C-alpha cells in the first residue's frame, strides 16, 4: 500500500462505453496528477490539480475528463475512447508546498479499449 | 521543450556487479532529481532523490548529480536479480511538476 489507491486495477471497455477511474490519496498531499504510460514511451502528464483546482491540461482529448472534488480524490472520466488510448493510467500525489519531495504513485489502472 | 533523456537499454550486468544508469536533462532551472524503479506491470516507486552536486548514498544505491554537465546517474552496487526493472529519471523545478525520462531497463543476470 503506497498511500495512493487506484481503482479499478484493470479495465476493458468498448469504444462506446463510459467509465471512470478513481484515485484516492491518504498522505495529506495537496497536488494530484494523472499520467498515461504507453509501451516504450515516457510517462505523459495529462492533468495537474493543485488544491483541487486544475492547473494544467496537457492538450488531452476531451474524451478524457478529470474531476477533483477535494484534495484527496481524483477521477478520470472516460467516454468514446479509441484503441490507442489503451495504456497504464497512473495517479500520483505530492505536497505542493514541499516541491522537492517527489511524487507518490498509485498502482495504476491497466486500460484496454476494444 | 524541457526534456530528460535516458538510454532505453536494456543494460545487462552480471549478479554482484555495479550497474550504472545515466540521465541528462535540458532545463538548467531544474532543482530536484529523482530515480524511480518500476517493475513490469507495476507503478513507479521512488528510490532516490538528490538536490545538490555530488554523491548521495543509500544502502547499495548511490545517486550522483553534476549540474554543470546537466547529468544525473544512479549506481547500484552488488546488483541482484531482484534489481531487474526499469529505472526512471525525473527532474523537477519550482513548479512542483516532474519531467520523466523514458526509462532504462536493467537486467541483472544470475
Coordinates of C-alpha atoms in Angstrom, one line a residue:
Chain A
X1 CA 0.0 0.0 0.0
X2 CA 1.7 3.2 -1.2
X3 CA -0.8 5.7 0.3
X4 CA -2.3 6.3 -3.1
X5 CA -5.1 3.9 -4.1
X6 CA -6.4 3.5 -7.6
X7 CA -9.4 1.6 -8.8
X8 CA -10.1 -0.5 -10.8
X9 CA -6.7 -2.2 -11.4
X10 CA -7.8 -3.5 -14.8
X11 CA -10.5 -2.2 -17.1
X12 CA -11.6 -3.4 -20.5
X13 CA -14.1 -1.2 -22.3
X14 CA -15.7 -0.8 -25.7
X15 CA -15.3 2.4 -27.7
X16 CA -18.9 3.4 -26.9
X17 CA -18.7 2.8 -23.2
X18 CA -18.4 5.4 -20.4
X19 CA -16.3 4.5 -17.4
X20 CA -14.4 6.3 -14.6
X21 CA -11.1 5.8 -12.9
X22 CA -10.7 6.6 -9.3
X23 CA -7.7 7.8 -7.2
X24 CA -7.6 8.4 -3.5
X25 CA -4.6 9.6 -1.5
X26 CA -4.1 9.2 2.2
X27 CA -0.9 11.2 2.5
X28 CA -2.2 14.7 3.2
X29 CA -0.9 15.9 -0.1
X30 CA -2.4 18.8 -1.9
X31 CA -1.4 18.1 -5.5
X32 CA -2.6 15.3 -7.7
X33 CA -1.8 14.2 -11.2
X34 CA -2.9 11.8 -13.9
X35 CA -0.3 10.2 -16.1
X36 CA -0.6 7.9 -19.1
X37 CA 2.1 5.3 -19.7
X38 CA 2.2 3.6 -23.1
X39 CA 4.7 0.9 -24.0
X40 CA 8.2 2.2 -24.9
X41 CA 7.2 5.8 -24.2
X42 CA 8.0 8.2 -21.3
X43 CA 5.3 9.0 -18.8
X44 CA 2.9 11.5 -20.3
X45 CA 1.5 14.1 -17.9
X46 CA -2.2 14.6 -18.6
X47 CA -3.7 16.7 -15.8
X48 CA -2.5 18.5 -12.7
X49 CA -4.6 19.6 -9.8
X50 CA -3.3 21.9 -7.0
X51 CA -5.5 22.3 -4.0
X52 CA -8.3 20.7 -6.1
X53 CA -8.0 23.3 -8.9
X54 CA -6.9 22.2 -12.3
X55 CA -3.7 23.9 -13.2
X56 CA -2.6 22.0 -16.2
X57 CA -4.2 20.2 -19.1
X58 CA -1.6 18.9 -21.5
X59 CA -3.7 19.0 -24.7
X60 CA -5.6 16.0 -23.6
X61 CA -8.5 15.0 -25.9
X62 CA -11.9 15.8 -24.5
X63 CA -12.8 12.1 -24.3
X64 CA -10.8 12.3 -21.1
X65 CA -12.5 14.4 -18.4
X66 CA -10.9 14.8 -15.0
X67 CA -12.7 15.7 -11.7
X68 CA -11.2 16.6 -8.4
X69 CA -13.9 17.1 -5.7
X70 CA -11.3 17.6 -2.9
X71 CA -7.6 17.3 -2.3
X72 CA -7.8 13.6 -1.5
X73 CA -9.8 12.3 -4.5
X74 CA -9.3 12.4 -8.2
X75 CA -11.3 10.9 -11.0
X76 CA -10.8 10.4 -14.7
X77 CA -14.0 10.0 -16.7
X78 CA -13.7 8.2 -20.0
X79 CA -16.0 8.1 -22.9
X80 CA -15.8 7.2 -26.6
X81 CA -12.2 6.1 -26.3
X82 CA -10.1 4.8 -29.1
X83 CA -7.9 1.7 -29.1
X84 CA -4.8 3.8 -29.0
X85 CA -5.9 5.0 -25.6
X86 CA -5.1 1.6 -24.2
X87 CA -2.3 2.2 -21.6
X88 CA -1.5 2.2 -17.9
X89 CA -3.0 5.2 -16.3
X90 CA -1.2 6.3 -13.2
X91 CA -2.4 8.7 -10.5
X92 CA 0.2 10.4 -8.3
X93 CA 0.2 12.9 -5.5
X94 CA 2.7 15.3 -3.9
X95 CA 2.9 18.0 -1.4
X96 CA 2.8 21.3 -3.3
X97 CA 4.5 23.3 -0.6
X98 CA 7.4 20.9 -0.5
X99 CA 8.3 20.8 -4.1
X100 CA 11.4 18.7 -3.7
X101 CA 9.7 15.6 -2.2
X102 CA 8.8 13.8 -5.5
X103 CA 5.6 12.0 -6.3
X104 CA 3.9 9.0 -4.8
X105 CA 2.3 6.9 -7.4
X106 CA -0.8 4.7 -7.2
X107 CA -0.7 1.1 -8.5
X108 CA -2.3 2.2 -11.8
X109 CA -5.2 1.1 -13.9
X110 CA -4.4 -1.0 -16.9
X111 CA -6.9 0.1 -19.5
X112 CA -7.7 -1.9 -22.7
X113 CA -10.1 -0.3 -25.3
X114 CA -11.6 -2.8 -27.6
Chain B
X1 CA 10.7 21.6 -24.7
X2 CA 12.1 20.5 -21.4
X3 CA 13.4 17.0 -21.6
X4 CA 15.0 14.2 -19.7
X5 CA 17.0 11.7 -21.7
X6 CA 17.9 8.2 -20.8
X7 CA 19.2 5.3 -22.8
X8 CA 16.4 2.8 -23.0
X9 CA 18.7 -0.2 -22.8
X10 CA 18.5 -2.9 -21.9
X11 CA 21.5 -2.7 -19.7
X12 CA 22.7 -6.1 -18.8
X13 CA 25.0 -6.8 -15.9
X14 CA 26.1 -9.9 -14.0
X15 CA 24.9 -10.5 -10.5
X16 CA 27.3 -8.8 -8.0
X17 CA 28.5 -6.2 -10.5
X18 CA 27.9 -2.4 -10.4
X19 CA 25.1 -1.2 -12.6
X20 CA 25.5 2.4 -13.8
X21 CA 22.4 4.2 -15.1
X22 CA 22.7 7.7 -16.7
X23 CA 20.4 10.6 -17.4
X24 CA 20.7 14.1 -18.8
X25 CA 18.3 16.9 -18.6
X26 CA 17.8 20.1 -20.6
X27 CA 16.3 22.5 -18.1
X28 CA 19.0 24.4 -16.2
X29 CA 16.4 25.6 -13.8
X30 CA 15.8 22.1 -12.5
X31 CA 16.4 21.9 -8.8
X32 CA 15.5 18.3 -7.8
X33 CA 16.2 15.0 -9.3
X34 CA 14.7 11.6 -8.6
X35 CA 15.2 8.0 -9.5
X36 CA 12.2 5.7 -9.7
X37 CA 12.2 1.9 -10.1
X38 CA 9.3 0.3 -12.0
X39 CA 8.9 -3.4 -12.1
X40 CA 7.0 -4.8 -15.1
X41 CA 3.3 -4.2 -14.7
X42 CA 3.7 -2.2 -11.6
X43 CA 3.8 1.5 -10.8
X44 CA 7.0 3.6 -10.3
X45 CA 8.5 3.6 -6.8
X46 CA 10.7 6.4 -5.6
X47 CA 14.2 5.0 -4.6
X48 CA 16.5 8.1 -4.5
X49 CA 16.3 11.8 -4.6
X50 CA 19.2 14.3 -4.9
X51 CA 19.3 18.1 -4.9
X52 CA 22.9 19.1 -4.6
X53 CA 26.0 18.4 -6.7
X54 CA 27.9 15.4 -5.6
X55 CA 27.0 11.9 -4.4
X56 CA 24.2 10.7 -2.2
X57 CA 24.4 7.1 -0.9
X58 CA 21.6 5.0 0.5
X59 CA 22.4 1.3 1.0
X60 CA 23.5 -0.2 -2.3
X61 CA 22.3 2.9 -4.2
X62 CA 24.4 6.0 -5.0
X63 CA 22.9 9.0 -6.9
X64 CA 25.3 11.4 -8.5
X65 CA 24.5 14.9 -9.7
X66 CA 26.5 17.3 -11.8
X67 CA 24.5 20.4 -12.5
X68 CA 27.3 22.0 -14.7
X69 CA 27.0 19.0 -17.1
X70 CA 23.3 18.6 -16.5
X71 CA 23.9 14.9 -15.7
X72 CA 22.4 12.6 -13.1
X73 CA 23.4 9.0 -12.5
X74 CA 22.4 6.0 -10.3
X75 CA 24.9 3.4 -9.3
X76 CA 23.7 0.1 -7.9
X77 CA 26.4 -1.9 -6.2
X78 CA 26.3 -5.7 -5.7
X79 CA 23.5 -5.9 -8.3
X80 CA 20.9 -8.6 -7.6
X81 CA 18.4 -10.3 -10.0
X82 CA 15.7 -8.5 -7.9
X83 CA 17.1 -5.2 -9.2
X84 CA 15.9 -6.1 -12.7
X85 CA 13.4 -3.4 -13.6
X86 CA 13.0 -0.1 -15.5
X87 CA 14.6 2.9 -13.8
X88 CA 13.0 6.3 -14.5
X89 CA 14.9 9.5 -14.0
X90 CA 12.9 12.7 -13.3
X91 CA 13.8 16.3 -12.8
X92 CA 11.7 19.0 -11.1
X93 CA 11.8 22.7 -10.8
X94 CA 9.9 25.2 -8.7
X95 CA 6.6 24.4 -10.3
X96 CA 6.4 21.1 -8.5
X97 CA 6.0 19.3 -11.8
X98 CA 8.3 16.4 -12.6
X99 CA 9.6 15.7 -16.1
X100 CA 10.3 12.0 -16.6
X101 CA 12.7 10.2 -18.9
X102 CA 11.6 7.2 -20.9
X103 CA 13.4 4.8 -18.5
X104 CA 16.4 2.4 -18.7
X105 CA 15.7 -1.3 -18.5
X106 CA 18.2 -3.1 -16.3
X107 CA 18.7 -6.9 -16.4
X108 CA 20.8 -8.5 -13.7
X109 CA 21.8 -12.0 -14.7
X110 CA 22.4 -14.7 -12.1

